[in-house]
Short mmCIF file of C-alpha atoms in Angstrom, two decimals:
data_model
loop_
_atom_site.label_atom_id
_atom_site.label_comp_id
_atom_site.label_asym_id
_atom_site.label_seq_id
_atom_site.Cartn_x
_atom_site.Cartn_y
_atom_site.Cartn_z
CA MET A 28 88.08 123.43 89.01
CA ASN A 29 86.41 121.60 85.89
CA TYR A 30 87.58 118.03 84.90
CA GLN A 31 87.05 115.62 82.00
CA ILE A 32 86.59 112.02 83.43
CA ILE A 33 86.57 109.10 80.81
CA ILE A 34 86.20 105.77 82.23
CA LYS A 35 88.59 103.39 80.57
CA SER A 36 87.57 99.73 81.75
CA VAL A 37 85.83 98.67 84.88
CA ASN A 38 87.12 95.25 85.72
CA ILE A 39 85.59 92.55 88.85
CA VAL A 40 87.53 89.96 89.91
CA ASP A 41 87.61 87.96 93.08
CA GLN A 42 91.69 88.37 94.14
CA ILE A 43 94.42 90.65 93.70
CA GLU A 44 97.24 88.95 93.32
CA GLU A 45 99.79 91.18 93.96
CA TYR A 46 98.40 91.36 97.57
CA TRP A 47 100.14 87.89 99.03
CA THR A 48 103.93 88.21 98.98
CA ASN A 49 106.35 85.24 99.19
CA GLU A 50 107.12 86.46 102.60
CA ASP A 51 103.14 86.26 103.67
CA TYR A 52 103.28 82.42 102.31
CA VAL A 53 106.48 81.55 104.27
CA LYS A 54 105.07 82.77 107.33
CA LEU A 55 101.55 81.38 106.90
CA LEU A 56 103.29 78.17 105.97
CA GLU A 57 105.15 78.09 109.26
CA LYS A 58 102.11 78.84 111.31
CA PHE A 59 100.28 76.05 109.42
CA ASP A 60 102.93 73.64 110.33
CA TYR A 61 104.78 73.56 107.29
CA PRO A 62 108.10 72.42 107.50
CA ASP A 63 111.34 73.87 105.91
CA ALA A 64 108.99 76.54 104.16
CA ALA A 65 111.86 78.93 103.66
CA ASP A 66 113.14 76.18 101.77
CA ALA A 67 110.73 75.58 99.65
CA ASP A 68 110.50 76.73 95.75
CA ALA A 69 109.26 80.00 95.49
CA ALA A 70 107.01 79.42 92.58
CA SER A 71 104.89 76.85 94.62
CA LEU A 72 104.61 79.00 97.74
CA ARG A 73 100.96 79.51 97.11
CA GLU A 74 99.89 76.19 96.58
CA LEU A 75 101.74 74.55 98.97
CA LEU A 76 100.17 76.87 101.65
CA PHE A 77 96.77 75.80 99.88
CA MET A 78 97.91 72.32 100.63
CA ALA A 79 98.86 73.11 104.20
CA ILE A 80 95.56 74.85 105.19
CA SER A 81 93.54 71.99 103.90
CA ASP A 82 94.74 69.58 106.80
CA PHE A 83 92.88 72.32 108.95
CA GLU A 84 89.18 72.78 109.92
CA PRO A 85 88.09 75.68 108.15
CA LYS A 86 87.08 77.83 111.30
CA ASP A 87 90.41 76.94 112.98
CA ALA A 88 92.35 78.28 109.30
CA ALA A 89 90.26 81.41 109.51
CA VAL A 90 91.58 81.89 113.19
CA ILE A 91 95.36 81.55 112.00
CA VAL A 92 94.65 83.98 109.13
CA LEU A 93 93.04 86.64 110.67
CA GLU A 94 95.19 86.47 113.36
CA TYR A 95 98.56 86.50 111.40
CA LYS A 96 96.84 89.72 109.67
CA LEU A 97 94.66 91.46 112.14
CA SER A 98 96.19 90.75 115.41
CA GLU A 99 96.86 94.35 115.98
CA ASP A 100 93.48 95.49 115.40
CA LEU A 101 91.00 92.75 116.37
CA ASN A 102 91.03 91.14 120.36
CA GLU A 103 90.48 86.99 120.29
CA GLY A 104 86.70 87.32 120.51
CA GLN A 105 86.40 89.49 117.91
CA ILE A 106 88.46 87.05 115.69
CA GLN A 107 87.03 83.95 117.01
CA GLN A 108 83.71 86.23 116.07
CA ILE A 109 84.77 86.98 112.51
CA SER A 110 86.02 82.88 112.15
CA ASN A 111 82.39 82.04 112.51
CA ASP A 112 80.60 84.59 110.77
CA MET A 113 82.90 84.24 107.60
CA PHE A 114 81.03 81.09 106.56
CA LEU A 115 77.58 82.23 106.71
CA ASP A 116 78.22 86.20 104.94
CA LYS A 117 80.85 88.35 103.31
CA VAL A 118 82.12 89.58 106.54
CA CYS A 119 84.48 91.82 104.40
CA GLU A 120 81.38 93.91 103.01
CA GLU A 121 79.35 93.77 106.70
CA TYR A 122 81.85 94.33 108.69
CA PRO A 123 81.26 97.90 110.90
CA GLU A 124 84.87 99.17 110.64
CA ILE A 125 85.28 99.86 106.85
CA GLY A 126 88.59 100.18 107.41
CA LEU A 127 89.08 96.95 107.90
CA HIS A 128 87.25 95.71 104.48
CA SER A 129 90.11 95.30 102.37
CA THR A 130 92.09 93.18 104.67
CA LEU A 131 88.94 90.92 105.38
CA PHE A 132 88.14 90.48 101.69
CA HIS A 133 91.79 89.42 101.04
CA VAL A 134 91.88 86.77 103.91
CA ASN A 135 88.38 85.56 102.38
CA GLN A 136 89.55 85.00 99.11
CA LEU A 137 92.37 83.39 100.07
CA LEU A 138 90.28 80.84 102.17
CA PHE A 139 87.67 80.59 99.62
CA LYS A 140 90.32 79.23 97.19
CA ALA A 141 91.80 77.04 99.51
CA TYR A 142 89.24 75.64 100.58
CA ASN A 143 87.45 75.41 96.95
CA GLY A 144 84.48 77.83 97.56
CA LYS A 145 83.69 76.40 101.30
CA PHE A 146 83.72 80.39 102.39
CA PRO A 147 81.47 82.85 100.55
CA ASN A 148 83.02 84.92 96.95
CA ALA A 149 83.62 88.28 97.43
CA LYS A 150 84.77 90.71 94.70
CA ALA A 151 86.64 93.63 94.16
CA THR A 152 86.17 96.16 91.51
CA ILE A 153 89.41 97.67 89.60
CA VAL A 154 88.49 101.10 87.58
CA GLU A 155 90.89 102.83 85.26
CA CYS A 156 89.90 106.37 84.33
CA SER A 157 91.68 109.64 83.53
CA MET A 158 90.62 112.73 85.34
CA THR A 159 92.04 115.81 82.73
CA ALA A 160 91.43 119.09 84.41
CA SER A 161 91.08 122.30 82.88
CA GLU A 162 94.07 123.99 84.24
CA GLY A 163 97.31 122.28 85.56
CA ALA A 164 96.49 119.85 88.55
CA ASN A 165 98.12 118.21 91.63
CA GLU A 166 97.31 114.67 92.38
CA LEU A 167 93.88 114.02 93.18
CA THR A 168 93.48 112.41 96.78
CA LYS A 169 90.83 109.43 97.25
CA GLU A 170 88.14 112.10 98.23
CA ASN A 171 88.54 114.01 95.04
CA VAL A 172 88.30 111.02 93.25
CA LEU A 173 84.88 109.83 94.67
CA LYS A 174 83.54 113.22 94.56
CA LEU A 175 84.83 113.55 90.81
CA LEU A 176 83.47 110.18 89.96
CA SER A 177 79.72 111.40 91.63
CA LYS A 178 78.31 112.88 88.70
CA GLY A 179 78.65 109.44 86.63
CA LEU A 180 77.42 107.25 88.84
CA SER A 181 74.19 105.89 89.28
CA ASP A 182 71.84 107.69 92.35
CA SER A 183 71.33 103.98 93.76
CA THR A 184 75.32 103.49 94.15
CA LEU A 185 75.79 102.49 97.98
CA ILE A 186 78.62 105.40 98.12
CA LYS A 187 75.81 107.88 96.97
CA ARG A 188 73.40 106.40 99.17
CA LEU A 189 75.42 106.54 102.44
CA PHE A 190 77.63 109.67 101.83
CA ASP A 191 75.14 112.12 99.56
CA HIS A 192 76.00 115.17 101.28
CA ALA A 193 79.98 114.44 101.34
CA MET A 194 79.77 113.30 97.49
CA ASN A 195 77.98 115.79 96.01
CA GLU A 196 79.14 119.04 98.30
CA ASN A 197 82.28 120.59 99.44
CA ALA A 198 82.42 118.77 103.12
CA PRO A 199 84.56 116.19 104.53
CA PHE A 200 84.74 112.79 103.69
CA PRO A 201 87.18 111.22 105.80
CA GLU A 202 85.85 107.36 104.83
CA ALA A 203 86.89 108.12 101.24
CA GLU A 204 90.07 106.87 102.51
CA ASP A 205 88.96 103.51 103.49
CA ILE A 206 86.23 103.14 100.73
CA LEU A 207 88.96 103.28 97.89
CA TRP A 208 91.41 100.52 99.02
CA GLU A 209 94.13 101.80 96.59
CA LEU A 210 94.65 104.61 94.33
CA THR A 211 97.53 105.05 92.00
CA THR A 212 98.30 107.52 89.14
CA SER A 213 101.87 107.73 87.19
CA ASP A 214 100.88 111.22 85.77
CA ASN A 215 98.05 113.01 87.71
CA VAL A 216 95.53 111.87 84.91
CA ASN A 217 95.74 108.32 84.55
CA TYR A 218 94.24 106.63 87.93
CA THR A 219 93.73 103.23 89.04
CA LEU A 220 91.77 102.83 92.10
CA THR A 221 90.27 99.54 93.94
CA THR A 222 87.75 98.79 95.71
CA SER A 223 84.92 96.31 96.82
CA GLU A 224 82.13 95.56 93.96
CA TYR A 225 79.97 96.00 97.67
CA TRP A 226 80.88 99.57 97.25
CA LEU A 227 80.72 100.32 93.64
CA ASN A 228 80.01 97.44 90.68
CA LYS A 229 79.86 98.01 86.65
CA GLU A 230 75.95 98.86 86.62
CA ASP A 231 76.48 101.51 88.93
CA ILE A 232 78.79 103.60 86.32
CA ILE A 233 76.15 104.68 83.64
CA ALA A 234 78.33 107.19 82.53
CA SER A 235 81.70 106.65 80.55
CA GLU A 236 82.49 110.48 79.56
CA PHE A 237 81.58 113.28 82.13
CA GLU A 238 82.62 116.44 83.61
CA GLY A 239 82.82 117.21 87.34
CA ILE A 240 84.01 119.84 89.15
CA LEU A 241 86.41 119.86 92.53
CA ASP A 242 85.98 122.62 94.40
CA GLU A 243 89.41 124.17 94.94
CA SER A 244 88.94 124.24 99.22
CA VAL A 245 88.78 120.38 98.21
CA SER A 246 92.53 119.39 99.03
CA VAL A 247 94.71 117.92 96.36
CA GLU A 248 97.85 117.01 97.65
#
């Protein structure tokens, strides 16, 4: 099926504000030994957390936040290693398990802001686009969206260099689920996608309007 793709906006951000909830802040405050966190004013929870974190050494703070978010995915040794590596590199871009990149980004940026830049500053990319099918279409999957974006991306784009066959052929692309952190739509035409700047930055998008073809055998929801 043919699609007309229009890129409406591309924004590079250093945090996704809605990721951390007030419940997260309260639980983290408790882990950082802040008393009566549950009774604190909701509007001040983030700043209180930053104050509580600053009383700890950065590496120790990293361990606490990593354990809070990733204790089910990483063992103690892995968490200790990542807490060391986070000072030197953007672990959220380089960790071999790309399924953890999103969570590592949010952990990294919380610590980056709490310590005023002692951790590397990673970025995320948010793209607003429309994908209009030549005929009626169902909601697109992350895999569908990345395949349709291919013709509007530079050949030097990391996704295309690493996954050229999957991006441009009728081939399975399971990595798309982790490359795109979030994909939302309210009408199956206008989409918002969130990913790492590591995978997709403004310079990678070389066309604002282009056509894409999605093989009917490539699944849509």
